[in-house]
Every structure is written in C-alpha cells, then in structure tokens.
C-alpha cells in the first residue's frame, strides 16, 4: 500500500520526482501559485492562457520546467468543493502519475487554505480526503501473477508527501492521514476477499479470515458449522449449501465498544462464495463474475475490522451467511420446500434466488441480539443493475428515518444509495400456494429488487431494518478511486453512517 506522510515545507524547496499542485478554477495564478509560476518561467500562466488547463474538477496537466515536474490538478469552484470531490481529484492525480512511472511525489495543500478558510478541522478533513482518494485509487490485485523474468515489474507509486505550512495544520493532517490509512486498509481487505476466486475464498476461508481478524482486533468470533445450524433449524441456509461439497458457515462477530447492555447495530452480509444458480443454472457467459457474490460478507467483515481499529464507542455485531450455490445430485430443486429457523416454510421456485434464503436464517439469528437496528448487504438481484446501473446501491427498509441517514452517508462518501419502495402488494406477492413464502414472485410481478427485500422483511424483525442491494456497485462501481472489478462498496458508507448516528 502507498505510504502517505506529511511535512512542513515550502513546496518550492521540496525535492520530489513530481509536485502535485491542486488548483481551484482560475484564470490567472495568484498567491503561492504565482510564486511557483514565476519560479518555473511562467509555465502555469501559459497553460491557463492557452486553455490547456482551467482547474475544472479532475482535470490534470503534467508540466516540466527547469528540471521540475509539476502536475496541475483541478478542484473546480471553491464553493463546490467537497471531500468527495477531493478524493476523486487526488485519485485521478495519482493514477496519472503512476502511469507516468513516478515512484515518490509530493502534493502542495495550499489550495485547502482558501477552501478551509483557516479552519484547521476542515483543512485536516480535506487532507484526509487526499490520502483516502490516493490510497483507494492505487489498489492492485496481483496475487496470482507469476513474476515473468523477461517482463519488467510494473512501477508503482510508493509514496506521497503532503506539504503543509503550519504546526496547527500538522496535528490535524497527521490525524486524518492515520484515519485514512485505516479506511483504505479496510476497503482493500474487502476488495481482496472479493477479487480472490471461488476456489480460494470458500465459506471455510471466510470463517478462518474472520477468526484471525477477530483475534487481532478484540472482537468475539463464533463460527457455526452445519451441525450447529441443524440444531438451530436453519433449513433455509442449509438448503442452499446442500448441493455443494464446501461446508457452509455462519460467522458471527461481536464488537463491544460501549456498555454491554447497549443494543447493537447488526450488520448481516450475504456470503455466497460462488453462485452457479444451482439447478436453476445461470448461463455460462460471465458466470466467473459470480465469485463476487460474497461481497456483502466482505463489506461486513471489513466494516467490523474498521470499527474496531478506530475504537468506535458503540456495539456492532456482524453476521455472515456463507455457502456455495452448486447444482448436484444433492442440490435443492425448484419446488422443494425448506423450513427456516423462524419456523416459516419456503417454497423454492428458483434455486438462483439463493441469497434471500441464506439471509433469512441469518436475519432470524440476528434477533438474538435484540438489535437497535439491522442492516443487510447483499448482491441480491441483477434487477438492481437495470434500476440504478453501477452508480448507486438500492436501499429498501421499514424505517424512513434510517433510510434518510443512509442516503446522507452515501452522499458524503460517494457510495450513493437510492430508495426503492416496498408496499403491501409486494409483500402479498411473496405468499406461496402451498408454503408460507415462495422465494420468487409469479412471472409478470416485476420489481425484482423490491421482491428480494419483500421476501426478507418477515425475517428482519420489527426494529429499524434496511436492506442494501449492492449487486450493481460491489463490482464495476466506476469512480476515479475504484479500479476494474471489486470496489469494496459499503465499508465507507457504513462507517460514515455509524459515526453520524451513534
Ligand atoms: N447473485 C445473484 C444476483 C447478481 C446478479 C449479483 C448480477 C451480481 C450481479 C442472485 O443470487 C441471483 O441470481 N438473483 C436472481 C434472482 C431471480 C432468480 C429472482 C436474479 O437477479 O436474476
Ligand atoms: Zn443466484
Ligand atoms: Zn447470488
């Protein structure tokens, strides 16, 4: 991971391979920028005059003058700058610089003085956004690439120094960098878990990962295997797992950052380590992507680790329902009826709607904690891609105030969520003719994402509950600070939500 540090130093004096100069939208250089421009024989004013650069958000221009490399980086209009804009700009800059094969660069934070209006807190927050955006952008997953002796190893940007001017800023910036490092680390853990293929990340692997992580972080960890689940009557989760040779796991993590009696937030993650569709087999093209069907569980595990490493003063429980969905002689078939832990019976009309089956029992299990609120994260429906594309996750729940807060957290972090409705009519459409519920609605009902949530609702309890469908955002979420593939969507969203609401 990239190393980020800070230093009190005049950017003109700093020796670095390249200096990033964040600029607001401007016509002429003023202040520090003017000084630098004068020193570099007017390259900046020339770029502005020739309209090669204007400071629009995420615009970059790499300049070289008198032996110095400078990257002009647009931040847009001062009134429109937000932490998210800074994350995106910083990410854009470091990607450009890594492509240009720089290894160590510095960034001048002078522009933040104008934006922060002398408030060290805001200055620190913006510096933290630089660290976060840069750290997230430089994620690489090359665990499976052999080192080819004939091929030069890829050049990675290894270090960024944030240049600041005063001691007050220094304390704020130091804190923000340390926090950003923890956030980036957690998102990268989620991305790694998602990027590994299904023959590495099995339910057992997730359980081992959780145990190790819990030991490091003062979190209690319990893993229920098939036998324990049988005792609890988790027929719905076990039904999904029965077609696979990989044993299922229900992973439970308890973080106590507040008094034991304080009701926890319970986060539940879908952990299908590979989704073939089962007997209702998916088409072959693109099926490999279904290794990401455990993204909800990756987000859950990474969020718990992050909450613990930031020592947040709250209680949070994470529950992961892990199984592999395979077709085989022992697999469930369309028409089979499962009995869930709640006692409700479920007619399985499509074995590819397996996420809701494993979540049903995990949500019932969550009720043991008498939670303050429950959030479940799941790559539940392809339909969410039709509704929202890769740009936002769908949220559906039983408490408008909770959804509003999640929406705010989404705006703040850039991990947007958008509400879809859940009406009585939808709930009625989950009733089966011969069992209590059916796992898919009759043809023609539509509203695929809502129907997933409608199925979960009877298992979710009466306390505030929100279901987050991340099928469109866990993979292919397109931001300057993401890369192809796994995004780790949800970790930053949940952290912001928890910090703002507890
Ligand atoms: N894991 C899939 C959903 C999915 C689709 C995730 C695309 C990521 C990208 C889920 O288990 C599934 O197959 N859902 C079905 C539900 C249907 C049978 C009601 C779907 O979306 O087609
Ligand atoms: Zn499926
Ligand atoms: Zn699935």
Short mmCIF file of C-alpha atoms and ligand atoms in Angstrom, two decimals:
data_model
loop_
_atom_site.label_atom_id
_atom_site.label_comp_id
_atom_site.label_asym_id
_atom_site.label_seq_id
_atom_site.Cartn_x
_atom_site.Cartn_y
_atom_site.Cartn_z
CA UNK A 1 0.00 0.00 0.00
CA UNK A 2 1.14 3.52 -0.72
CA UNK A 3 2.87 5.34 2.13
CA UNK A 4 1.49 8.79 2.92
CA UNK A 5 3.19 11.24 5.22
CA UNK A 6 3.22 14.99 5.86
CA UNK A 7 5.90 17.61 6.22
CA UNK A 8 6.05 21.32 6.99
CA UNK A 9 7.86 22.63 3.98
CA UNK A 10 7.66 25.21 1.23
CA UNK A 11 6.70 23.28 -1.87
CA UNK A 12 9.27 25.22 -3.88
CA UNK A 13 12.04 23.78 -1.77
CA UNK A 14 10.78 20.24 -1.73
CA UNK A 15 12.83 17.68 -3.62
CA UNK A 16 10.48 15.25 -5.26
CA UNK A 17 10.01 13.50 -8.57
CA UNK A 18 6.81 15.42 -9.14
CA UNK A 19 4.80 18.05 -7.29
CA UNK A 20 1.02 17.87 -7.41
CA UNK A 21 -0.46 21.35 -7.37
CA UNK A 22 -4.18 21.30 -6.63
CA UNK A 23 -5.81 24.39 -8.20
CA UNK A 24 -9.26 25.87 -7.94
CA UNK A 25 -10.90 27.04 -11.15
CA UNK A 26 -8.85 30.12 -12.05
CA UNK A 27 -7.91 32.41 -14.93
CA UNK A 28 -4.57 33.62 -13.56
CA UNK A 29 -2.22 32.26 -10.90
CA UNK A 30 -2.25 34.19 -7.62
CA UNK A 31 -0.55 33.80 -4.24
CA UNK A 32 1.59 30.70 -3.88
CA UNK A 33 0.70 29.55 -7.37
CA UNK A 34 2.04 32.83 -8.75
CA UNK A 35 5.30 32.33 -6.85
CA UNK A 36 5.70 28.85 -8.25
CA UNK A 37 4.80 30.11 -11.71
CA UNK A 38 7.44 32.83 -11.52
CA UNK A 39 9.99 30.25 -10.46
CA UNK A 40 9.10 27.97 -13.36
CA UNK A 41 9.32 30.64 -16.04
CA UNK A 42 5.58 31.11 -16.38
CA UNK A 43 4.56 27.56 -17.41
CA UNK A 44 1.39 27.73 -15.32
CA UNK A 45 0.17 31.08 -16.64
CA UNK A 46 0.96 29.88 -20.17
CA UNK A 47 -1.13 26.72 -19.65
CA UNK A 48 -4.02 28.84 -18.36
CA UNK A 49 -3.77 31.30 -21.22
CA UNK A 50 -3.65 28.55 -23.82
CA UNK A 51 -6.64 26.86 -22.15
CA UNK A 52 -4.70 23.66 -21.65
CA UNK A 53 -5.77 23.91 -18.02
CA UNK A 54 -8.55 25.75 -16.23
CA UNK A 55 -8.92 23.99 -12.88
CA UNK A 56 -12.14 22.08 -13.69
CA UNK A 57 -12.72 19.08 -11.38
CA UNK A 58 -10.32 16.17 -12.04
CA UNK A 59 -8.52 17.98 -14.86
CA UNK A 60 -4.78 17.24 -14.91
CA UNK A 61 -1.84 18.68 -16.80
CA UNK A 62 1.69 17.36 -16.41
CA UNK A 63 4.29 20.10 -16.92
CA UNK A 64 8.04 20.11 -16.90
CA UNK A 65 10.11 23.23 -16.46
CA UNK A 66 13.68 23.85 -15.34
CA UNK A 67 14.04 20.22 -14.36
CA UNK A 68 10.92 20.08 -12.15
CA UNK A 69 7.82 18.04 -12.84
CA UNK A 70 4.52 19.56 -11.83
CA UNK A 71 1.05 18.09 -12.08
CA UNK A 72 -1.67 20.72 -12.13
CA UNK A 73 -4.82 19.23 -10.64
CA UNK A 74 -8.25 20.84 -10.98
CA UNK A 75 -10.52 21.08 -7.94
CA UNK A 76 -13.33 23.12 -9.53
CA UNK A 77 -15.08 26.12 -7.99
CA UNK A 78 -14.30 26.88 -4.36
CA UNK A 79 -17.98 26.80 -3.28
CA UNK A 80 -18.49 23.39 -4.85
CA UNK A 81 -15.50 21.60 -3.31
CA UNK A 82 -16.43 18.65 -1.07
CA UNK A 83 -14.42 15.84 0.49
CA UNK A 84 -15.75 13.54 -2.23
CA UNK A 85 -14.50 15.90 -4.97
CA UNK A 86 -11.08 15.96 -3.32
CA UNK A 87 -11.00 12.14 -3.08
CA UNK A 88 -11.78 11.94 -6.78
CA UNK A 89 -9.22 14.57 -7.76
CA UNK A 90 -6.46 13.00 -5.68
CA UNK A 91 -7.29 9.60 -7.15
CA UNK A 92 -7.16 10.98 -10.67
CA UNK A 93 -3.78 12.59 -9.99
CA UNK A 94 -2.08 9.53 -8.54
CA UNK A 95 -3.35 7.32 -11.35
CA UNK A 96 -1.87 9.71 -13.93
CA UNK A 97 1.42 9.83 -12.03
CA UNK A 98 1.67 6.09 -11.59
CA UNK A 99 1.08 5.65 -15.32
CA UNK A 100 3.91 8.14 -15.90
CA UNK A 101 6.08 5.90 -13.71
CA UNK A 102 6.72 8.23 -10.80
CA UNK A 103 7.51 6.48 -7.54
CA UNK A 104 7.52 9.27 -4.99
CA UNK A 105 5.58 12.53 -5.27
CA UNK A 106 4.50 15.44 -3.12
CA UNK A 107 1.27 17.41 -3.01
CA UNK A 108 1.01 21.06 -2.07
CA UNK A 109 -2.08 21.66 0.08
CA UNK A 110 -2.02 25.46 -0.30
CA UNK A 111 -5.40 25.48 -2.06
CA UNK A 112 -7.00 23.97 1.05
CA UNK A 113 -6.27 27.13 2.99
CA UNK A 114 -8.64 29.02 0.69
CA UNK A 115 -11.23 26.23 0.84
CA UNK A 116 -10.85 25.63 4.60
CA UNK A 117 -10.96 29.35 5.36
CA UNK A 118 -8.40 28.95 8.11
CA UNK A 119 -10.35 26.17 9.91
CA UNK A 120 -7.80 23.50 10.75
CA UNK A 121 -10.56 20.88 11.14
CA UNK A 122 -11.79 21.34 7.60
CA UNK A 123 -8.21 21.57 6.34
CA UNK A 124 -7.48 18.26 8.06
CA UNK A 125 -10.60 16.66 6.61
CA UNK A 126 -9.60 17.69 3.09
CA UNK A 127 -6.06 16.40 3.61
CA UNK A 128 -7.61 13.14 4.81
CA UNK A 129 -9.67 13.02 1.63
CA UNK A 130 -6.45 13.29 -0.41
CA UNK A 131 -4.95 10.37 1.49
CA UNK A 132 -8.14 8.33 1.16
CA UNK A 133 -8.64 9.01 -2.54
CA UNK A 134 -5.00 8.33 -3.38
CA UNK A 135 -4.83 5.20 -1.25
CA UNK A 136 -8.04 3.76 -2.72
CA UNK A 137 -7.01 4.57 -6.30
CA UNK A 138 -3.71 2.70 -6.11
CA UNK A 139 -5.21 -0.69 -5.27
CA UNK A 140 -3.71 -3.56 -7.24
CA UNK A 141 -4.68 -7.20 -7.08
CA UNK A 142 -1.80 -9.22 -8.47
CA UNK A 143 -1.71 -12.17 -6.09
CA UNK A 144 -1.95 -14.67 -8.93
CA UNK A 145 0.52 -13.16 -11.42
CA UNK A 146 3.83 -15.02 -11.65
CA UNK A 147 6.88 -12.83 -11.92
CA UNK A 148 7.98 -13.08 -15.51
CA UNK A 149 11.75 -12.77 -15.73
CA UNK A 150 11.58 -11.17 -19.16
CA UNK A 151 9.00 -8.66 -18.11
CA UNK A 152 9.86 -5.55 -16.11
CA UNK A 153 7.84 -5.48 -12.90
CA UNK A 154 5.18 -2.75 -13.01
CA UNK A 155 6.30 0.55 -11.49
CA UNK A 156 4.17 1.54 -8.52
CA UNK A 157 3.73 4.92 -6.93
CA UNK A 158 5.02 4.23 -3.44
CA UNK A 159 4.99 7.46 -1.51
CA UNK A 160 3.15 10.77 -1.28
CA UNK A 161 4.23 13.59 0.97
CA UNK A 162 1.61 16.20 1.84
CA UNK A 163 3.26 19.59 2.14
CA UNK A 164 1.75 21.91 4.72
CA UNK A 165 2.76 25.24 6.21
CA UNK A 166 1.86 25.41 9.92
CA UNK A 167 2.07 23.35 13.09
CA UNK A 168 -1.72 23.54 13.73
CA UNK A 169 -2.35 22.05 10.32
CA UNK A 170 0.21 19.39 11.05
CA UNK A 171 -1.67 17.91 14.01
CA UNK A 172 -4.95 17.86 12.08
CA UNK A 173 -3.32 16.39 8.98
CA UNK A 174 -1.45 13.70 10.91
CA UNK A 175 -4.70 12.51 12.49
CA UNK A 176 -6.52 12.50 9.18
CA UNK A 177 -3.80 10.54 7.44
CA UNK A 178 -3.82 7.88 10.17
CA UNK A 179 -7.60 7.59 9.89
CA UNK A 180 -7.50 7.46 6.08
CA UNK A 181 -4.94 4.67 6.23
CA UNK A 182 -7.29 2.57 8.33
CA UNK A 183 -10.20 3.24 5.99
CA UNK A 184 -8.17 2.40 2.89
CA UNK A 185 -6.83 -0.73 4.53
CA UNK A 186 -10.35 -1.93 5.34
CA UNK A 187 -11.65 -1.26 1.83
CA UNK A 188 -8.64 -3.13 0.41
CA UNK A 189 -9.38 -6.11 2.64
CA UNK A 190 -12.91 -6.21 1.24
CA UNK A 191 -11.61 -5.83 -2.33
CA UNK A 192 -9.09 -8.66 -1.80
CA UNK A 193 -11.73 -11.03 -0.44
CA UNK A 194 -13.98 -10.27 -3.41
CA UNK A 195 -11.20 -10.49 -6.02
CA UNK A 196 -9.93 -13.91 -4.93
CA UNK A 197 -11.57 -16.66 -6.96
CA UNK A 198 -14.12 -19.09 -5.62
CA UNK A 199 -11.53 -21.85 -5.31
CA UNK A 200 -9.67 -19.74 -2.75
CA UNK A 201 -12.47 -17.94 -0.95
CA UNK A 202 -14.80 -20.67 0.27
CA UNK A 203 -17.09 -20.39 3.31
CA UNK A 204 -14.28 -22.02 5.35
CA UNK A 205 -11.80 -19.40 4.11
CA UNK A 206 -14.16 -16.58 5.13
CA UNK A 207 -14.53 -18.17 8.57
CA UNK A 208 -10.75 -18.51 9.00
CA UNK A 209 -10.26 -14.92 7.85
CA UNK A 210 -12.86 -13.74 10.36
CA UNK A 211 -11.27 -15.68 13.24
CA UNK A 212 -7.81 -14.29 12.53
CA UNK A 213 -9.11 -10.75 12.12
CA UNK A 214 -11.13 -11.01 15.35
CA UNK A 215 -8.08 -12.17 17.32
CA UNK A 216 -6.11 -9.14 16.14
CA UNK A 217 -8.89 -6.69 16.95
CA UNK A 218 -10.51 -7.66 20.25
CA UNK A 219 -13.65 -8.89 18.56
CA UNK A 220 -15.50 -12.04 19.67
CA UNK A 221 -15.89 -14.54 16.86
CA UNK A 222 -18.09 -17.62 16.66
CA UNK A 223 -18.44 -19.84 13.63
CA UNK A 224 -21.44 -22.13 13.39
CA UNK A 225 -20.96 -25.18 11.17
CA UNK A 226 -23.52 -27.49 9.63
CA UNK A 227 -24.22 -29.38 12.88
CA UNK A 228 -24.89 -26.24 14.92
CA UNK A 229 -27.06 -24.85 12.15
CA UNK A 230 -29.05 -28.09 12.05
CA UNK A 231 -29.65 -27.78 15.78
CA UNK A 232 -30.97 -24.26 15.28
CA UNK A 233 -33.19 -25.42 12.43
CA UNK A 234 -31.56 -23.22 9.79
CA UNK A 235 -33.11 -25.22 6.97
CA UNK A 236 -33.12 -22.30 4.58
CA UNK A 237 -29.35 -21.63 4.70
CA UNK A 238 -28.59 -25.36 4.81
CA UNK A 239 -30.85 -25.92 1.81
CA UNK A 240 -28.66 -23.66 -0.32
CA UNK A 241 -25.46 -25.30 0.93
CA UNK A 242 -26.60 -28.90 0.43
CA UNK A 243 -25.65 -29.06 -3.25
CA UNK A 244 -22.03 -28.18 -2.59
CA UNK A 245 -19.05 -30.12 -1.27
CA UNK A 246 -17.96 -26.97 0.56
CA UNK A 247 -19.43 -26.84 4.07
CA UNK A 248 -21.40 -23.67 4.93
CA UNK A 249 -20.54 -21.31 7.78
CA UNK A 250 -22.47 -18.80 9.82
CA UNK A 251 -19.86 -16.34 11.03
CA UNK A 252 -20.73 -14.14 14.00
CA UNK A 253 -18.55 -11.23 15.11
CA UNK A 254 -19.27 -9.18 18.22
CA UNK A 255 -17.55 -5.84 18.75
CA UNK A 256 -18.21 -4.17 22.10
CA UNK A 257 -17.05 -0.59 22.10
CA UNK A 258 -19.82 0.52 24.51
CA UNK A 259 -21.52 -0.85 27.62
CA UNK A 260 -22.66 -4.46 27.12
CA UNK A 261 -26.33 -3.57 27.72
CA UNK A 262 -26.41 -1.12 24.83
CA UNK A 263 -28.31 -2.60 21.90
CA UNK A 264 -26.02 -3.20 18.92
CA UNK A 265 -26.30 -2.40 15.26
CA UNK A 266 -26.30 -5.76 13.49
CA UNK A 267 -24.80 -5.95 10.01
CA UNK A 268 -25.69 -9.05 8.01
CA UNK A 269 -23.79 -9.99 4.84
CA UNK A 270 -24.62 -12.38 2.01
CA UNK A 271 -21.65 -14.70 1.63
CA UNK A 272 -22.29 -16.87 -1.42
CA UNK A 273 -18.69 -17.68 -2.32
CA UNK A 274 -19.80 -18.81 -5.77
CA UNK A 275 -23.25 -18.60 -7.31
CA UNK A 276 -23.78 -21.00 -10.21
CA UNK A 277 -27.52 -20.56 -9.82
CA UNK A 278 -27.80 -24.17 -8.63
CA UNK A 279 -30.24 -26.39 -10.54
CA UNK A 280 -31.72 -23.17 -11.98
CA UNK A 281 -28.28 -22.85 -13.58
CA UNK A 282 -27.03 -19.47 -14.74
CA UNK A 283 -25.88 -19.02 -18.35
CA UNK A 284 -22.13 -19.71 -18.86
CA UNK A 285 -21.10 -16.29 -20.20
CA UNK A 286 -19.79 -14.10 -17.42
CA UNK A 287 -20.53 -16.67 -14.73
CA UNK A 288 -16.98 -16.20 -13.41
CA UNK A 289 -18.11 -12.86 -12.01
CA UNK A 290 -20.26 -14.72 -9.52
CA UNK A 291 -17.19 -15.15 -7.32
CA UNK A 292 -18.20 -11.67 -6.13
CA UNK A 293 -21.48 -12.95 -4.68
CA UNK A 294 -19.89 -12.79 -1.23
CA UNK A 295 -19.35 -9.02 -1.46
CA UNK A 296 -21.91 -8.32 1.28
CA UNK A 297 -19.92 -10.55 3.62
CA UNK A 298 -16.63 -8.90 2.61
CA UNK A 299 -18.12 -5.50 3.45
CA UNK A 300 -19.43 -6.83 6.77
CA UNK A 301 -16.06 -8.30 7.79
CA UNK A 302 -14.10 -5.22 6.69
CA UNK A 303 -16.51 -2.83 8.41
CA UNK A 304 -16.20 -4.69 11.71
CA UNK A 305 -12.43 -4.60 11.46
CA UNK A 306 -12.55 -0.87 10.71
CA UNK A 307 -14.96 -0.06 13.55
CA UNK A 308 -12.68 -1.96 15.94
CA UNK A 309 -9.46 -0.40 14.67
CA UNK A 310 -10.98 3.08 15.05
CA UNK A 311 -12.17 2.04 18.53
CA UNK A 312 -15.65 3.44 17.95
CA UNK A 313 -17.70 3.69 21.12
CA UNK A 314 -20.62 1.54 20.06
CA UNK A 315 -21.65 -2.09 19.86
CA UNK A 316 -21.70 -3.68 16.43
CA UNK A 317 -22.41 -7.29 15.50
CA UNK A 318 -21.53 -8.75 12.11
CA UNK A 319 -23.20 -11.89 10.79
CA UNK A 320 -22.09 -13.58 7.59
CA UNK A 321 -24.15 -16.30 5.95
CA UNK A 322 -21.60 -18.20 3.88
CA UNK A 323 -22.33 -21.02 1.45
CA UNK A 324 -21.64 -22.09 -2.12
CA UNK A 325 -24.56 -22.44 -4.54
CA UNK A 326 -23.95 -25.51 -6.73
CA UNK A 327 -26.01 -27.88 -8.86
CA UNK A 328 -25.53 -31.53 -7.94
CA UNK A 329 -27.35 -34.72 -7.04
CA UNK A 330 -27.83 -33.40 -3.54
CA UNK A 331 -28.84 -29.85 -4.52
CA UNK A 332 -32.26 -28.37 -3.80
CA UNK A 333 -34.66 -28.41 -6.76
CA UNK A 334 -37.32 -25.99 -7.90
CA UNK A 335 -40.44 -26.84 -5.93
CA UNK A 336 -38.59 -28.05 -2.83
CA UNK A 337 -39.85 -26.68 0.46
CA UNK A 338 -37.44 -25.61 3.19
CA UNK A 339 -38.18 -24.89 6.83
CA UNK A 340 -36.37 -21.80 8.06
CA UNK A 341 -35.09 -21.11 11.59
CA UNK A 342 -38.04 -18.74 12.13
CA UNK A 343 -40.42 -21.66 11.57
CA UNK A 344 -41.68 -20.20 8.29
CA UNK A 345 -41.70 -22.60 5.35
CA UNK A 346 -40.33 -21.53 1.98
CA UNK A 347 -41.15 -22.91 -1.46
CA UNK A 348 -38.01 -22.66 -3.58
CA UNK A 349 -39.24 -21.85 -7.06
CA UNK A 350 -35.84 -20.78 -8.34
CA UNK A 351 -32.59 -22.04 -6.84
CA UNK A 352 -30.79 -18.97 -8.20
CA UNK A 353 -32.67 -16.77 -5.72
CA UNK A 354 -30.42 -18.26 -3.03
CA UNK A 355 -29.20 -15.06 -1.39
CA UNK A 356 -32.55 -14.39 0.28
CA UNK A 357 -32.61 -17.99 1.52
CA UNK A 358 -29.30 -17.73 3.38
CA UNK A 359 -30.12 -14.23 4.61
CA UNK A 360 -33.50 -15.36 6.01
CA UNK A 361 -31.82 -17.54 8.63
CA UNK A 362 -29.05 -15.02 9.31
CA UNK A 363 -31.65 -12.29 9.91
CA UNK A 364 -33.56 -14.57 12.28
CA UNK A 365 -30.32 -15.30 14.13
CA UNK A 366 -29.71 -11.53 14.39
CA UNK A 367 -32.85 -11.22 16.56
CA UNK A 368 -30.92 -12.85 19.45
CA UNK A 369 -29.10 -9.58 19.91
CA UNK A 370 -32.29 -7.52 20.37
CA UNK A 371 -30.70 -5.11 17.92
CA UNK A 372 -31.15 -1.37 17.82
CA UNK A 373 -31.20 -1.74 14.05
CA UNK A 374 -30.31 -4.26 11.35
CA UNK A 375 -28.60 -3.57 8.04
CA UNK A 376 -28.14 -6.32 5.49
CA UNK A 377 -25.85 -6.05 2.50
CA UNK A 378 -26.24 -8.39 -0.43
CA UNK A 379 -25.53 -8.81 -4.12
CA UNK A 380 -29.13 -9.94 -4.27
CA UNK A 381 -30.61 -9.10 -7.66
CA UNK A 382 -29.50 -8.46 -11.22
CA UNK A 383 -32.57 -6.20 -11.39
CA UNK A 384 -30.81 -3.50 -9.37
CA UNK A 385 -28.47 -3.04 -12.34
CA UNK A 386 -31.48 -2.25 -14.53
CA UNK A 387 -32.77 0.24 -11.99
CA UNK A 388 -29.59 2.05 -10.98
CA UNK A 389 -26.69 0.76 -13.06
CA UNK A 390 -23.31 0.73 -11.35
CA UNK A 391 -23.86 4.14 -9.76
CA UNK A 392 -25.87 3.51 -6.63
CA UNK A 393 -26.98 0.66 -4.40
CA UNK A 394 -30.69 0.20 -3.71
CA UNK A 395 -31.97 0.64 -0.17
CA UNK A 396 -35.29 -0.76 0.97
CA UNK A 397 -36.47 -0.97 4.55
CA UNK A 398 -39.09 -0.41 7.21
CA UNK A 399 -37.87 2.91 8.64
CA UNK A 400 -37.77 6.12 6.57
CA UNK A 401 -35.54 7.97 9.07
CA UNK A 402 -32.90 5.25 8.87
CA UNK A 403 -33.00 5.33 5.07
CA UNK A 404 -32.62 9.10 5.06
CA UNK A 405 -29.48 8.79 7.21
CA UNK A 406 -28.06 6.13 4.93
CA UNK A 407 -28.73 8.39 1.94
CA UNK A 408 -26.85 11.21 3.66
CA UNK A 409 -23.93 8.88 4.39
CA UNK A 410 -23.98 7.88 0.71
CA UNK A 411 -23.76 11.49 -0.45
CA UNK A 412 -20.91 12.23 1.95
CA UNK A 413 -18.83 9.21 0.98
CA UNK A 414 -19.69 8.96 -2.71
CA UNK A 415 -21.13 5.49 -2.05
CA UNK A 416 -24.60 6.51 -3.11
CA UNK A 417 -27.77 4.66 -2.21
CA UNK A 418 -31.23 5.15 -3.68
CA UNK A 419 -34.50 4.09 -2.12
CA UNK A 420 -36.91 1.70 -3.80
CA UNK A 421 -40.39 1.12 -2.38
CA UNK A 422 -41.74 -1.88 -0.52
CA UNK A 423 -45.53 -1.92 -0.44
CA UNK A 424 -48.14 -4.34 0.89
CA UNK A 425 -48.81 -5.52 -2.65
CA UNK A 426 -45.17 -6.61 -2.92
CA UNK A 427 -45.39 -8.47 0.39
CA UNK A 428 -48.55 -10.27 -0.79
CA UNK A 429 -46.69 -11.42 -3.90
CA UNK A 430 -44.27 -13.44 -1.73
CA UNK A 431 -47.04 -15.74 -0.41
CA UNK A 432 -46.85 -19.31 -1.67
CA UNK A 433 -49.85 -21.51 -2.53
CA UNK A 434 -48.51 -24.44 -0.52
CA UNK A 435 -45.92 -22.96 1.89
CA UNK A 436 -45.70 -19.71 3.87
CA UNK A 437 -43.47 -17.95 1.36
CA UNK A 438 -42.04 -18.53 -2.09
CA UNK A 439 -38.55 -17.32 -2.98
CA UNK A 440 -39.54 -15.69 -6.28
CA UNK A 441 -42.75 -13.95 -7.29
CA UNK A 442 -45.01 -15.18 -10.09
CA UNK A 443 -43.96 -14.20 -13.61
CA UNK A 444 -45.02 -10.69 -14.51
CA UNK A 445 -44.82 -9.22 -10.99
CA UNK A 446 -41.55 -7.49 -11.85
CA UNK A 447 -39.85 -5.21 -9.31
CA UNK A 448 -37.08 -7.78 -8.84
CA UNK A 449 -35.06 -5.81 -6.30
CA UNK A 450 -38.09 -4.89 -4.22
CA UNK A 451 -39.29 -8.51 -4.29
CA UNK A 452 -35.96 -9.62 -2.82
CA UNK A 453 -36.49 -7.22 0.07
CA UNK A 454 -40.17 -8.18 0.40
CA UNK A 455 -39.07 -11.77 0.95
CA UNK A 456 -36.56 -10.73 3.64
CA UNK A 457 -38.94 -8.46 5.57
CA UNK A 458 -40.74 -11.18 7.58
CA UNK A 459 -37.37 -12.37 8.89
CA UNK A 460 -35.92 -8.94 9.67
CA UNK A 461 -37.78 -8.15 12.91
CA UNK A 462 -39.72 -5.07 13.97
CA UNK A 463 -36.77 -2.82 14.82
CA UNK A 464 -35.48 -0.48 12.10
CA UNK A 465 -34.10 -2.58 9.23
CA UNK A 466 -32.60 -1.66 5.87
CA UNK A 467 -31.64 -3.99 3.06
CA UNK A 468 -28.88 -2.72 0.75
CA UNK A 469 -28.69 -4.41 -2.66
CA UNK A 470 -25.11 -3.98 -3.85
CA UNK A 471 -25.27 -6.26 -6.92
CA UNK A 472 -24.57 -3.25 -9.17
CA UNK A 473 -21.95 -1.49 -7.06
CA UNK A 474 -19.85 -4.24 -5.45
CA UNK A 475 -18.34 -4.85 -8.88
CA UNK A 476 -17.73 -2.23 -11.55
CA UNK A 477 -18.57 0.81 -9.39
CA UNK A 478 -16.96 3.47 -11.53
CA UNK A 479 -15.16 6.23 -9.65
CA UNK A 480 -11.64 7.69 -10.05
CA UNK A 481 -10.72 5.90 -6.80
CA UNK A 482 -12.01 2.49 -7.88
CA UNK A 483 -10.50 0.04 -10.31
CA UNK A 484 -11.90 -2.64 -12.58
CA UNK A 485 -13.67 -5.31 -10.55
CA UNK A 486 -14.19 -5.27 -6.81
CA UNK A 487 -14.97 -1.88 -5.26
CA UNK A 488 -15.38 -2.65 -1.56
CA UNK A 489 -18.60 -0.59 -1.75
CA UNK A 490 -20.32 -0.19 1.59
CA UNK A 491 -17.39 -0.03 4.00
CA UNK A 492 -17.05 3.76 3.86
CA UNK A 493 -20.83 4.17 3.67
CA UNK A 494 -21.40 2.16 6.84
CA UNK A 495 -18.55 3.81 8.73
CA UNK A 496 -19.99 7.25 7.98
CA UNK A 497 -23.50 6.10 8.90
CA UNK A 498 -22.37 4.58 12.21
CA UNK A 499 -20.27 7.59 13.17
CA UNK A 500 -23.04 10.06 12.35
CA UNK A 501 -25.85 8.18 14.05
CA UNK A 502 -24.30 6.76 17.23
N1 LIG B 1 -26.14 -13.32 -7.16
C1 LIG B 1 -27.27 -13.08 -7.95
C2 LIG B 1 -27.51 -11.60 -8.24
C3 LIG B 1 -26.48 -10.87 -9.03
C4 LIG B 1 -26.66 -10.61 -10.37
C5 LIG B 1 -25.35 -10.36 -8.42
C6 LIG B 1 -25.74 -9.89 -11.09
C7 LIG B 1 -24.42 -9.64 -9.14
C8 LIG B 1 -24.62 -9.40 -10.47
C9 LIG B 1 -28.53 -13.62 -7.27
O1 LIG B 1 -28.34 -14.72 -6.47
C10 LIG B 1 -29.47 -14.02 -8.35
O2 LIG B 1 -29.13 -14.85 -9.13
N2 LIG B 1 -30.63 -13.40 -8.38
C11 LIG B 1 -31.61 -13.67 -9.37
C12 LIG B 1 -32.96 -13.60 -8.71
C13 LIG B 1 -34.08 -14.11 -9.57
C14 LIG B 1 -33.96 -15.59 -9.78
C15 LIG B 1 -35.40 -13.77 -8.88
C16 LIG B 1 -31.50 -12.63 -10.49
O3 LIG B 1 -31.21 -11.48 -10.19
O4 LIG B 1 -31.66 -13.00 -11.62
ZN1 LIG B 2 -28.36 -16.57 -7.53
ZN1 LIG B 3 -26.43 -14.86 -5.61
#
